[in-house]
Every structure is written in C-alpha cells, then in structure tokens.
PDB file of C-alpha atoms in Angstrom:
ATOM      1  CA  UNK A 216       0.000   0.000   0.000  1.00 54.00           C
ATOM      2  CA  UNK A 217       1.393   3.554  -1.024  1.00 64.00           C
ATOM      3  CA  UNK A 218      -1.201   4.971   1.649  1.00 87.00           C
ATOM      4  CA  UNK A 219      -4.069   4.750   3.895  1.00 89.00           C
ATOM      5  CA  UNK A 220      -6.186   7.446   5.483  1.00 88.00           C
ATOM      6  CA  UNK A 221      -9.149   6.657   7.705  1.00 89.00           C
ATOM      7  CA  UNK A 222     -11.241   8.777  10.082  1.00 88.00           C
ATOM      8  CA  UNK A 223     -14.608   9.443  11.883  1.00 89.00           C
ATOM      9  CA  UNK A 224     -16.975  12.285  10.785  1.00 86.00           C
ATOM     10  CA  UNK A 225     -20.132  13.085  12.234  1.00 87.00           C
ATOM     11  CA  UNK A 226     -23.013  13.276   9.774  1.00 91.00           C
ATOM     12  CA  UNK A 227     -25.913  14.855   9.865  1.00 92.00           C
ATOM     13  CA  UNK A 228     -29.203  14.055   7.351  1.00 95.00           C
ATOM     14  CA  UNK A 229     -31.860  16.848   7.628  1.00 94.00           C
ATOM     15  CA  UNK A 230     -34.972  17.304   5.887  1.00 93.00           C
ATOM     16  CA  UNK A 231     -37.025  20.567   5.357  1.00 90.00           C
ATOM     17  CA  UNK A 232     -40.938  19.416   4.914  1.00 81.00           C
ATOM     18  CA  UNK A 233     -43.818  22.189   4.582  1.00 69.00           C
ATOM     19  CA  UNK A 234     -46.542  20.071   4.943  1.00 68.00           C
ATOM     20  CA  UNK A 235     -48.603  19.672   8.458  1.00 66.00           C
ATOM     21  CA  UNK A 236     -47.265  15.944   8.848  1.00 68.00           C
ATOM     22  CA  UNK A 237     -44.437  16.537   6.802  1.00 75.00           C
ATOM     23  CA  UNK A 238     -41.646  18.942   8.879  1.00 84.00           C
ATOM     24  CA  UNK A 239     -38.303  19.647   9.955  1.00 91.00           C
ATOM     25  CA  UNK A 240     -37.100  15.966  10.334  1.00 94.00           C
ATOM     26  CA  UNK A 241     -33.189  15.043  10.831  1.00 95.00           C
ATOM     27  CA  UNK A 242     -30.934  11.914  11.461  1.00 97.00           C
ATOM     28  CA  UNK A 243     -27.774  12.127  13.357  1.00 96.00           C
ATOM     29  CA  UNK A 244     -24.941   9.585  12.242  1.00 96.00           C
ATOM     30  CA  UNK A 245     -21.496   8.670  12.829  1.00 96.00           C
ATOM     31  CA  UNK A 246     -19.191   7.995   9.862  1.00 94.00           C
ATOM     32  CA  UNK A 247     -16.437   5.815   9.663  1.00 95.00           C
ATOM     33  CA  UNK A 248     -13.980   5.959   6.461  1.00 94.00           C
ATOM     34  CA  UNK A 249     -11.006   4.451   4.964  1.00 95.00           C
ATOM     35  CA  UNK A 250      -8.808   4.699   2.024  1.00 94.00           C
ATOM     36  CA  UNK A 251      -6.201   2.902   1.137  1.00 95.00           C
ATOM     37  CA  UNK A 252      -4.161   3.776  -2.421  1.00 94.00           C
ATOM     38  CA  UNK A 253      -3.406   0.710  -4.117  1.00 93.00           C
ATOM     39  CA  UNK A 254      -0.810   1.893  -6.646  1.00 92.00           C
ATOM     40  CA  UNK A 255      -0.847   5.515  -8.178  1.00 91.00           C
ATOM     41  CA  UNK A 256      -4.383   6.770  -8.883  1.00 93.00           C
ATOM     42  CA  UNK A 257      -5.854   3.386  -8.079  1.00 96.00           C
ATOM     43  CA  UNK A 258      -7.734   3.094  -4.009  1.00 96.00           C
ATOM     44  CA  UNK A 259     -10.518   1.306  -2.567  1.00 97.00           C
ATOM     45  CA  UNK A 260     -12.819   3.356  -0.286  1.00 97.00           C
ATOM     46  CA  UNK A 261     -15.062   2.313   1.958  1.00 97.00           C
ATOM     47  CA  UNK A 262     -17.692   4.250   4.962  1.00 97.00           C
ATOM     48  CA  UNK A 263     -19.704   2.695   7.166  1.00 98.00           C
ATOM     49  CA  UNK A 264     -22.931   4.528   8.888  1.00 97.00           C
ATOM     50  CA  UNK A 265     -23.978   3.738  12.524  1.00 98.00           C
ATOM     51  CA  UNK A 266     -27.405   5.866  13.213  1.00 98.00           C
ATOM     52  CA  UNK A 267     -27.142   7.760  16.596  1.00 98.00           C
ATOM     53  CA  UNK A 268     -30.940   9.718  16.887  1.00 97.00           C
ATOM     54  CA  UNK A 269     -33.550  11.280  14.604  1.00 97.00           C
ATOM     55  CA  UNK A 270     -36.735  10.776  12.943  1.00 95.00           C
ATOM     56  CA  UNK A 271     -35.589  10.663   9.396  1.00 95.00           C
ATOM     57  CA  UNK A 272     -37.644   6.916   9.147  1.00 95.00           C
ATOM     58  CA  UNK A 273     -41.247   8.961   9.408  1.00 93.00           C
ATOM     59  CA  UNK A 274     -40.264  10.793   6.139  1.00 92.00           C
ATOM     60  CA  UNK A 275     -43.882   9.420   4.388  1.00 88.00           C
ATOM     61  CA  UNK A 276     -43.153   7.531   0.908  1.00 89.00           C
ATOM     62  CA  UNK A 277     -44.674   8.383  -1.910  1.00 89.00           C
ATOM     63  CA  UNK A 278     -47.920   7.012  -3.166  1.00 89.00           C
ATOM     64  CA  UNK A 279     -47.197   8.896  -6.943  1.00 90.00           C
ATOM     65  CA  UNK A 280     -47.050   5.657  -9.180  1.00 90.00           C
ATOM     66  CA  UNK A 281     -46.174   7.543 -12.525  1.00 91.00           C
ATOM     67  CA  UNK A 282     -42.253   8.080 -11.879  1.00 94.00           C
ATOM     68  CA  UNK A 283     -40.013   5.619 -10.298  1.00 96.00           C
ATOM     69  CA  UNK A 284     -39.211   5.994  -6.718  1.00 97.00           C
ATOM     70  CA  UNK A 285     -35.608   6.883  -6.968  1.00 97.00           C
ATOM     71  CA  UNK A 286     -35.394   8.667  -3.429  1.00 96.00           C
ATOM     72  CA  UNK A 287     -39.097   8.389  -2.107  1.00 94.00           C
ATOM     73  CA  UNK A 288     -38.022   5.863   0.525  1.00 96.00           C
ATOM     74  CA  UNK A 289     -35.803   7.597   2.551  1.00 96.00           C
ATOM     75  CA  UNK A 290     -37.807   6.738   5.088  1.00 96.00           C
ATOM     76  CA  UNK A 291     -37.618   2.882   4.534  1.00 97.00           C
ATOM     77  CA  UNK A 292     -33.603   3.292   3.982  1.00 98.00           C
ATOM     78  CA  UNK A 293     -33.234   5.469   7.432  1.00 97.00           C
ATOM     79  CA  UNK A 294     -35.434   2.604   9.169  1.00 97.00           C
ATOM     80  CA  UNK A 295     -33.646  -0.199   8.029  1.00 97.00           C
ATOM     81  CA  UNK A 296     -30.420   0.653   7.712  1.00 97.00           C
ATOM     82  CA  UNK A 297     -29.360   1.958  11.226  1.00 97.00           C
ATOM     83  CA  UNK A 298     -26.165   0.258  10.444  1.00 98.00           C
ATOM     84  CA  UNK A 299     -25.045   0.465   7.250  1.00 98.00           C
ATOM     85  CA  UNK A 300     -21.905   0.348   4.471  1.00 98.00           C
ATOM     86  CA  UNK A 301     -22.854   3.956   2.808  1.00 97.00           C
ATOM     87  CA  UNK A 302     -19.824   3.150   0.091  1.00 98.00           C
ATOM     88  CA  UNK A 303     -17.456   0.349  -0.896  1.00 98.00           C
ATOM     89  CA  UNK A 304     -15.775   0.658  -3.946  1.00 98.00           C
ATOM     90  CA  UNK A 305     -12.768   0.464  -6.332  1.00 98.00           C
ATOM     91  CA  UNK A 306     -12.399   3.400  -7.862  1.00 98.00           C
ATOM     92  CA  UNK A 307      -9.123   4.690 -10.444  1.00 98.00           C
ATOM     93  CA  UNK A 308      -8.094   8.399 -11.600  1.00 97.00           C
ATOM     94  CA  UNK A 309      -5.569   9.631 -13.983  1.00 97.00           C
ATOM     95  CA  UNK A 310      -4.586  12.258 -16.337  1.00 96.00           C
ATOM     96  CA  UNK A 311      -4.113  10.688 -19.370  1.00 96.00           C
ATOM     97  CA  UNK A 312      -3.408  13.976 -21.654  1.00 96.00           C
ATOM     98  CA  UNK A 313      -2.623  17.629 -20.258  1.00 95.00           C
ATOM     99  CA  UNK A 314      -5.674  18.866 -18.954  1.00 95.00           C
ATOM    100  CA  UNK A 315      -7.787  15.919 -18.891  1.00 97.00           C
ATOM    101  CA  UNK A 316      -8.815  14.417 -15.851  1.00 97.00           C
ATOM    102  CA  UNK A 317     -10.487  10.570 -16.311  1.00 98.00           C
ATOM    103  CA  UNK A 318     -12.264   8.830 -13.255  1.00 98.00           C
ATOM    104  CA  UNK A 319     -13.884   5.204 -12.552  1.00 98.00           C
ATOM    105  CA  UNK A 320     -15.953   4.231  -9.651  1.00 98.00           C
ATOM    106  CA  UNK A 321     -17.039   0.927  -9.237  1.00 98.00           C
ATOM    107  CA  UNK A 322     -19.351  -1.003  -6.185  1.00 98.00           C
ATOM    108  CA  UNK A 323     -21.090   1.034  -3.613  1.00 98.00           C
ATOM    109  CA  UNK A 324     -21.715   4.781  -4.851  1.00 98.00           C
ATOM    110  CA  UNK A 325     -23.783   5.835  -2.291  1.00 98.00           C
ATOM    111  CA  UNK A 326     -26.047   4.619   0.462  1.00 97.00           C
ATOM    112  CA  UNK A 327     -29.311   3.999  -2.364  1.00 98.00           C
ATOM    113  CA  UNK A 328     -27.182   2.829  -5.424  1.00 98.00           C
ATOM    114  CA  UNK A 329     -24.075   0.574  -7.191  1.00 98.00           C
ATOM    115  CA  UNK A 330     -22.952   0.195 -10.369  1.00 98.00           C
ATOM    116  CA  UNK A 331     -20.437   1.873 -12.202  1.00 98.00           C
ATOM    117  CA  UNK A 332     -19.340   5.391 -12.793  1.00 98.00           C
ATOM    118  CA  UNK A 333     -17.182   7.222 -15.058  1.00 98.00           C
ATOM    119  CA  UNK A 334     -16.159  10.936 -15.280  1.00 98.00           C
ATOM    120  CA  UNK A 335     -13.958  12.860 -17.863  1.00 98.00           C
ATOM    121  CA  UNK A 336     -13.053  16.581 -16.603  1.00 98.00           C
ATOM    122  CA  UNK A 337     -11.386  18.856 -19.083  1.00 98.00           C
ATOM    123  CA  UNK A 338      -9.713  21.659 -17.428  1.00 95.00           C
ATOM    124  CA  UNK A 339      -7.480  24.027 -18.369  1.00 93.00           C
ATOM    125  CA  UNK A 340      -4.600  25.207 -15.726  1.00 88.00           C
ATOM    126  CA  UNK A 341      -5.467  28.604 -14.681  1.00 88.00           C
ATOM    127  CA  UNK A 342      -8.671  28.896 -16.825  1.00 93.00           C
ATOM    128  CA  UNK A 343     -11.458  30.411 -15.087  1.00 95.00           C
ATOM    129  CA  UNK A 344     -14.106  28.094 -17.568  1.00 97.00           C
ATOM    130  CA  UNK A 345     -13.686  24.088 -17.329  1.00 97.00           C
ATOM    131  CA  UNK A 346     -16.109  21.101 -19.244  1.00 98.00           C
ATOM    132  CA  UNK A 347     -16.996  17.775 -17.461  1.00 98.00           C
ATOM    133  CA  UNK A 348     -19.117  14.738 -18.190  1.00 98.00           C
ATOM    134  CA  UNK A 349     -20.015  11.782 -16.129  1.00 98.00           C
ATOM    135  CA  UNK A 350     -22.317   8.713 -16.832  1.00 98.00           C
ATOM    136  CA  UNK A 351     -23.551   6.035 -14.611  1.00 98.00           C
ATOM    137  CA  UNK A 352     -24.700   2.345 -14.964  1.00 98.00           C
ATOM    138  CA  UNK A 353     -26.605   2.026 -11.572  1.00 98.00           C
ATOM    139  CA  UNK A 354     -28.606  -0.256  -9.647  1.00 98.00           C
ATOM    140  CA  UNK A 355     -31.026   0.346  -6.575  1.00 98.00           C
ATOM    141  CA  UNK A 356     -29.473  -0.861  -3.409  1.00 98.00           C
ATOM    142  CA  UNK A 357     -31.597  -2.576  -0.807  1.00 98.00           C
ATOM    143  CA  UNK A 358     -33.100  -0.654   2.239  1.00 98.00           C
ATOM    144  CA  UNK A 359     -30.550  -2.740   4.857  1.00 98.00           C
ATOM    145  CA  UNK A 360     -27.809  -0.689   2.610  1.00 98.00           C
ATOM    146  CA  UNK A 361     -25.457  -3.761   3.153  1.00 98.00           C
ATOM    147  CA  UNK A 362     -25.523  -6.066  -0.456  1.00 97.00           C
ATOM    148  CA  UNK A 363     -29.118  -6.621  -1.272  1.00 97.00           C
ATOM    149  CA  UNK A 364     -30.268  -4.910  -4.542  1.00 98.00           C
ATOM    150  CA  UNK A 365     -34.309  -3.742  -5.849  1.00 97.00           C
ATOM    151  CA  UNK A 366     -35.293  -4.147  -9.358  1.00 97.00           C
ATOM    152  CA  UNK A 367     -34.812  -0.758 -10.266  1.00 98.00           C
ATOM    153  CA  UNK A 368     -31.961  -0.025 -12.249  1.00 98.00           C
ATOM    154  CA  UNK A 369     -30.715   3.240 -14.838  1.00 98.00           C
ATOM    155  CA  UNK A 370     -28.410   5.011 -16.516  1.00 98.00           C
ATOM    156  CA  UNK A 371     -28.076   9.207 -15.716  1.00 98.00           C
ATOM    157  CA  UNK A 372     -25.444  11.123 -16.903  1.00 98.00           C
ATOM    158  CA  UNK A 373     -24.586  14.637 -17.429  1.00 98.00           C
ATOM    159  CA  UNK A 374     -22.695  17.105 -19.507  1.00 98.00           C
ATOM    160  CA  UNK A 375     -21.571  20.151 -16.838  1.00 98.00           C
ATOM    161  CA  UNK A 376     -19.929  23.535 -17.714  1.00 98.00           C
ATOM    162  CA  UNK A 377     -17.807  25.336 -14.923  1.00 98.00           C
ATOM    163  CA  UNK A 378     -16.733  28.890 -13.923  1.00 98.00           C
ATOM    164  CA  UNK A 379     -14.881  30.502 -10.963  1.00 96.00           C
ATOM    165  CA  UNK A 380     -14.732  33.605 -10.232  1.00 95.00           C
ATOM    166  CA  UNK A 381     -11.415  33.675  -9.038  1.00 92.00           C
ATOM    167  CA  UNK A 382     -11.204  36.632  -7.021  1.00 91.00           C
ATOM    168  CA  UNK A 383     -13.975  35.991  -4.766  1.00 92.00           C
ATOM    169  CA  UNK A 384     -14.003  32.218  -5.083  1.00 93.00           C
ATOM    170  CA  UNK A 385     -17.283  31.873  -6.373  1.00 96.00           C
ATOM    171  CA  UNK A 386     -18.076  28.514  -8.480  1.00 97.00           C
ATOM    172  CA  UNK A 387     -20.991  28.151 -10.764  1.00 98.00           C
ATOM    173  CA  UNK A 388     -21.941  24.975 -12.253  1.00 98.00           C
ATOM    174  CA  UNK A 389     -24.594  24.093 -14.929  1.00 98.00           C
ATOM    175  CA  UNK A 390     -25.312  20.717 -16.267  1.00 98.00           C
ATOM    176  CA  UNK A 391     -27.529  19.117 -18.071  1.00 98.00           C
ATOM    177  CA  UNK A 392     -28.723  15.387 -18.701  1.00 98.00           C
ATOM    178  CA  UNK A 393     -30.744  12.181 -17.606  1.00 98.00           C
ATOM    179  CA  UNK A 394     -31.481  11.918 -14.229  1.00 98.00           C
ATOM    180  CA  UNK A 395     -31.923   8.797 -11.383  1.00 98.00           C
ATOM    181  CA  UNK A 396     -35.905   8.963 -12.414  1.00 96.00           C
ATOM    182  CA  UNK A 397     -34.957   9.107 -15.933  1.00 96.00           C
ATOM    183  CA  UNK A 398     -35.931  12.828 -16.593  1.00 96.00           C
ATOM    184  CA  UNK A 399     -34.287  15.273 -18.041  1.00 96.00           C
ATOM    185  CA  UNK A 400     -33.514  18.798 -17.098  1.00 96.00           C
ATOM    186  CA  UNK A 401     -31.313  21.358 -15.687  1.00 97.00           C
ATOM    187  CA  UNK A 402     -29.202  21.890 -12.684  1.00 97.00           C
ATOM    188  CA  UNK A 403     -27.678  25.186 -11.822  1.00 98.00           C
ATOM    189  CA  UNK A 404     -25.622  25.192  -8.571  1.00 98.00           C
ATOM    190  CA  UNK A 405     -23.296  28.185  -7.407  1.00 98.00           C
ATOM    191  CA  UNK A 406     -21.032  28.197  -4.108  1.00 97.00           C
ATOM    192  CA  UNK A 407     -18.294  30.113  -2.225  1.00 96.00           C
ATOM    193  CA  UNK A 408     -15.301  28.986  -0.369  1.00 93.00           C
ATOM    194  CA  UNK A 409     -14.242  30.910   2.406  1.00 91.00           C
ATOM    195  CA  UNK A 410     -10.537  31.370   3.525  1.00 85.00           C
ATOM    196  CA  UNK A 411     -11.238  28.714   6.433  1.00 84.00           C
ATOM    197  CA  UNK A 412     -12.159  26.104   4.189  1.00 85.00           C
ATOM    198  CA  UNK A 413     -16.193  26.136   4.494  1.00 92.00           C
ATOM    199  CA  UNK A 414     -18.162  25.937   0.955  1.00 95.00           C
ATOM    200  CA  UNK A 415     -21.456  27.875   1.418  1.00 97.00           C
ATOM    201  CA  UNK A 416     -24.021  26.878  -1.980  1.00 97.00           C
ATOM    202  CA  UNK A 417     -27.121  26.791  -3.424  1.00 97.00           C
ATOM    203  CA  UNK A 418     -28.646  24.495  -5.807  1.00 97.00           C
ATOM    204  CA  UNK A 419     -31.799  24.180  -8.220  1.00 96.00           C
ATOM    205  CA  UNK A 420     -33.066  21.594 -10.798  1.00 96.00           C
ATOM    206  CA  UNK A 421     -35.773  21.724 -13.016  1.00 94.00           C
ATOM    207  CA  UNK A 422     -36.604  18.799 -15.016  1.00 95.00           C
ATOM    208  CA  UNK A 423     -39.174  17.837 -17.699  1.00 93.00           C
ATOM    209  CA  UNK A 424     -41.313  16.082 -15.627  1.00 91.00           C
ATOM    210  CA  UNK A 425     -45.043  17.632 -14.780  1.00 87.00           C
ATOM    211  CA  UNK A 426     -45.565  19.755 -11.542  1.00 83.00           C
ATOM    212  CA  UNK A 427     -47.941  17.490  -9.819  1.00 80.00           C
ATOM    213  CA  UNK A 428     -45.582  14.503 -10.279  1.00 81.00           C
ATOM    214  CA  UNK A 429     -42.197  16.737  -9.602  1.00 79.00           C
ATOM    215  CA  UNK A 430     -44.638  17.331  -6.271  1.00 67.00           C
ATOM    216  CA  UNK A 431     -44.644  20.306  -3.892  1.00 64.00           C
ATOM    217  CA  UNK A 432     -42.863  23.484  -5.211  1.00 58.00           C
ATOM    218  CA  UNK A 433     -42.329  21.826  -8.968  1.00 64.00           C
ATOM    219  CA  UNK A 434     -38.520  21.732  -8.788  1.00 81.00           C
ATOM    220  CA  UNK A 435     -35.459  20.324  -6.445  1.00 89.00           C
ATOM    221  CA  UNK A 436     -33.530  23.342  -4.338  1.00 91.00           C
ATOM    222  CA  UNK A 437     -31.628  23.611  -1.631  1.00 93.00           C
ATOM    223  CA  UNK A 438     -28.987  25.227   0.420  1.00 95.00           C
ATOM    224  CA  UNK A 439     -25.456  22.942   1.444  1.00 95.00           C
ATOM    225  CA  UNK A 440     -22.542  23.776   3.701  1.00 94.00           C
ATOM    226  CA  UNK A 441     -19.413  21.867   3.535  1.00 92.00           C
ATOM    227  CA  UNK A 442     -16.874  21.537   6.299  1.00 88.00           C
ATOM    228  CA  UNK A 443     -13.105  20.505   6.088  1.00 84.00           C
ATOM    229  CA  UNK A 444     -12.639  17.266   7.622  1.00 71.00           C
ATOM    230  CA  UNK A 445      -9.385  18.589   9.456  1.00 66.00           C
ATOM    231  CA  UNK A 446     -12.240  20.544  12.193  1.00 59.00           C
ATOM    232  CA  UNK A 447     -13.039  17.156  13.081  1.00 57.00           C
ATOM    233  CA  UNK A 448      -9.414  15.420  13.030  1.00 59.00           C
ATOM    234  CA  UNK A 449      -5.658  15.014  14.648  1.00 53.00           C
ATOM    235  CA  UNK A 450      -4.643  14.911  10.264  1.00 57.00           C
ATOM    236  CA  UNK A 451      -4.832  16.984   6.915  1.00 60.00           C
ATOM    237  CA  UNK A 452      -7.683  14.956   5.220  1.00 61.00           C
ATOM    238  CA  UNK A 453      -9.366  16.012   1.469  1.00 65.00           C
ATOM    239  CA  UNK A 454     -12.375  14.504   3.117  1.00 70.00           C
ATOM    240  CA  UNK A 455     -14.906  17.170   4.019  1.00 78.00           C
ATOM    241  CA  UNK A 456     -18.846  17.089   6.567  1.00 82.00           C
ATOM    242  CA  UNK A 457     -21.327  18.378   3.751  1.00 87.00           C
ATOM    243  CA  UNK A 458     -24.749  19.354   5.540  1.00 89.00           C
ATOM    244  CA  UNK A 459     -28.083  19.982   3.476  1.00 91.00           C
ATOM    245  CA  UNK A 460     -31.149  22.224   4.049  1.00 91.00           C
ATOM    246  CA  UNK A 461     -34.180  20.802   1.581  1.00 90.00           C
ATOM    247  CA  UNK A 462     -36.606  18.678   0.796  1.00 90.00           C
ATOM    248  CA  UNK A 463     -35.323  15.441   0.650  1.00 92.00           C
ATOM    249  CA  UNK A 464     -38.002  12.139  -1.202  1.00 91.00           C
ATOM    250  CA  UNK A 465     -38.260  13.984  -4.008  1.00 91.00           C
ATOM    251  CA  UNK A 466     -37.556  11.839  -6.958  1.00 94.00           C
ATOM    252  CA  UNK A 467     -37.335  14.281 -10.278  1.00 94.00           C
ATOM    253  CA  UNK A 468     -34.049  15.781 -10.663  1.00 95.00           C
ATOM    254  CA  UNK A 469     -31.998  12.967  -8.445  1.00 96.00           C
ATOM    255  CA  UNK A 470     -28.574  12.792  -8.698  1.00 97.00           C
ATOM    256  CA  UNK A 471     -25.861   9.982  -7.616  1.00 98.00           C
ATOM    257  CA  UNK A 472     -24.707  11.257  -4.497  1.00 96.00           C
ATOM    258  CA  UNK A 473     -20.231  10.783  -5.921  1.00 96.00           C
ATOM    259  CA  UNK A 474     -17.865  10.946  -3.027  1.00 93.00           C
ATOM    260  CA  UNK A 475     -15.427  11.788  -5.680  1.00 94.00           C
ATOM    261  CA  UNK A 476     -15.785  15.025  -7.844  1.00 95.00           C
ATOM    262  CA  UNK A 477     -12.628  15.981 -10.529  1.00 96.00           C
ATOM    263  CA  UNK A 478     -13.154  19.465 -10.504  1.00 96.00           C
ATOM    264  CA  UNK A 479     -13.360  19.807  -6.592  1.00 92.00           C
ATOM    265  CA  UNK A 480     -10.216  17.284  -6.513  1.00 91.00           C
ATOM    266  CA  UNK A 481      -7.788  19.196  -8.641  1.00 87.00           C
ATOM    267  CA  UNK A 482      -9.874  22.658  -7.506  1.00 85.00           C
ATOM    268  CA  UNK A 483      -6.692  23.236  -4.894  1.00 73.00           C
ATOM    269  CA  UNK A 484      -3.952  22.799  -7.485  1.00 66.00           C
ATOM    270  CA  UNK A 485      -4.731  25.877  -9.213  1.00 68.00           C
ATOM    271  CA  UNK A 486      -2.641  28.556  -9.277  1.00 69.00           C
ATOM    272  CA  UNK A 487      -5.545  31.004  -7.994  1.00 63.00           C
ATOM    273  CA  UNK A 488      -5.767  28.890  -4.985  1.00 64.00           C
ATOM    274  CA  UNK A 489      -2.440  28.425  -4.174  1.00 59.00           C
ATOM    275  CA  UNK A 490      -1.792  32.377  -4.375  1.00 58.00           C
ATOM    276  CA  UNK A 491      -4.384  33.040  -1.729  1.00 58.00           C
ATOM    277  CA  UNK A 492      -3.176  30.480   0.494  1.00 54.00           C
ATOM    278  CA  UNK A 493       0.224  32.007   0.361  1.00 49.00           C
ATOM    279  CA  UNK A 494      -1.017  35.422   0.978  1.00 52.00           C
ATOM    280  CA  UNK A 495      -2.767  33.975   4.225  1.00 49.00           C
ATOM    281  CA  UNK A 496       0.346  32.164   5.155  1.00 46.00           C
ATOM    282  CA  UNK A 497       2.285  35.439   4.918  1.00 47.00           C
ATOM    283  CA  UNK A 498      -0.290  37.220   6.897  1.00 51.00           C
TER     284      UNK A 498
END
C-alpha cells in the first residue's frame, strides 16, 4: 500500500418538509472511512454509517405511481439501515493527456445505489471556464444498505460547464442530462469557499417532468454547507462534513450522491488557490 487514510466524521441528514405531517425531520450519524491507495491513482474506499438519533424513518413515501421511486423511501432506507456500508468501492483516476482528468468508480456509490461510474473533466490550468461529463450504470441498493439490490436499475449522466470567479471564489456549475428517475432537465448550482475552508451553496433543478408529479414546489432546491474534515481530526484529510437544508423524497431531478468530484479534486492545485493560500500564510 502507497497509503491509507481513515477517520470518523459526524453526519448529519436533515430534511425541510412544509406540509402539516411533513416537517423539519433530521438523522444524526457517525461515519467511519477508509482509504487505502493501491498503486498511483488506483484506491478502494469504503464508509460505514452507525445511526445515533432522529426521525428521518417517518419521512412518508410516496404514493405517486407515474415516476419511479428513486429517493421516495428515505424513510424505509433510514429505518432499516441503522447500520449500514454507505460506500465500498474500487475506484481509479488519472490524467491521461494535459488537462484531462479521467475517473472510474465501481461497487457502492452511495447509500441507495451501485454500479459503475465514469467521469472525464477537461480543465485548463489557470482557466477560469472548465467542461466535465459523467455517466452512470446504476442499480437500486436494498433498504438494509449492506448487499441486497431492488429491481430498479438506470443510466443518468450529465454534460456540466464550470466557472470561478477567481477573485472571490465563487463557483458556478450548470449541467444538463438524464437523471436517477430518468428525466431530463437542468441543474444550476453556485457556491463560495471561504478562507477557512467552508463551501457555502445553493442548488436548483428543473426537469421535464409535470408539476404534480415533480410534487410540492415543482422543482429540487436547496442550500449545502461543507466543512473541512481537518475541524473534526488530529490529520490533513481532502475529506470534508457536507450538511443539506431541503426537501429530501423527491424523486425528479436525483442525482448519484459521488464521493469523488474531478473538478473539486484538482480545484486546490490551481494557481488562484495556491496564491491566496500564500497570501494567508504570509499574513
């Protein structure tokens, strides 16, 4: 082994309901990781999920029978799997040609799905604009989260253009392709990182499928934060806490929940980034 990292992360779920038997509901988890690098760009990761408290299992499921339930039974998965492998899988990056960034996940993607990902991230060093496509063969995991598998299976994928503002470390992404429920639409998703490390972001997705089935408000939004791992830890760690504020059992505009994004991997190689962290070093 050239490495291995591990670590616990707390990890909290929340959900942001507006109707009368439908509110503020949240699950609080611990997370246990490792990673160990094989050879160079090749690891296998795994995280494991032991439920602490919350309520997230009385999230109702939908009764909607005209679009698969791709996250409708969050409520089923919270329930059944108190304890739970969230991700195990094999997954390789490299840069084959300058600029280009190639990545392939397979096994456990995320607590609801496996299968097989791939990403290819073209980005220019020291370009503000950057181009990146994924696509996924997936399969719907089994509410115990361990290695049971539903019927359900898909393929989403999606085309994404990105652009940071450098000087005030503002990222927008917009992509565009087939989601988990296989609709297609939009997603538009714009963040800034702070000098400590914290992400602050928004997100929205519209998608073609019909109001009443996209269900209450007609499109996906939400607000995230995301938290360096190294608040939590002895050790420098890439790995970060993301917590969510929205709706979550929605199933238009889904997507696979990656651990590992190219352009947020390589995001603190640039030479942008690596100015400002000198500036606060000489501060």
């Amino acid at each position: 082994l050239q490495d291995f990292d591990f670590g616990i992360l707390p990890d909290v779920i929340s959900h942001f309901g507006s109707d009368k038997n439908d509110h503020f509901k949240a699950d609080l988890n611990l997370k246990l990781f490792a990673r160990a690098n094989i050879s160079d760009g090749l690891q296998v990761y795994g995280e494991v999920k032991q439920h602490l408290i919350g309520n997230l299992d009385l999230i109702p499921p939908s009764t909607n029978l005209n679009i698969p339930h791709v996250r409708s039974d969050i409520g089923r998965y919270a329930a059944e799997g108190t304890t739970s492998i969230t991700r195990l899988n094999v997954e390789y990056i490299k840069n084959p040609l300058k600029n280009v960034y190639t990545r392939i996940t397979a096994g456990h993607l995320e607590s609801m799905y496996s299968g097989v990902s791939g990403e290819v991230l073209y980005r220019p060093y020291d370009s503000s604009f950057s181009f990146g496509v994924d696509i996924n063969f997936v399969k719907q995991r089994g509410f115990d989260q361990l290695f049971s598998f539903r019927d359900y299976k898909t393929v989403t994928g999606h085309a994404t253009l990105y652009y940071v503002n450098k000087k005030y470390d503002i990222t927008s992404k917009v992509s565009g392709g087939r989601y988990l429920a296989k609709d297609w639409g939009t997603t538009v998703d714009i963040s800034r990182q702070f000098s400590n490390g914290i992400r602050i972001g928004a997100t929205a997705t519209f998608t073609d499928i019909s109001q009443s089935d996209f269900g209450r408000g007609s499109f996906d939004k939400g607000i995230y934060m995301t938290i360096p791992f190294d608040f939590f830890w002895y050790k420098q760690s890439r790995e970060k806490t993301r917590f969510e504020f929205r709706r979550l059992g929605k199933n238009g505009g889904q997507k696979i929940d990656h651990n590992t994004n190219l352009f947020d991997l390589f995001a603190s190689g640039q030479p942008y980034k690596l100015r400002s962290n000198w500036n606060r070093i000489l501060e």
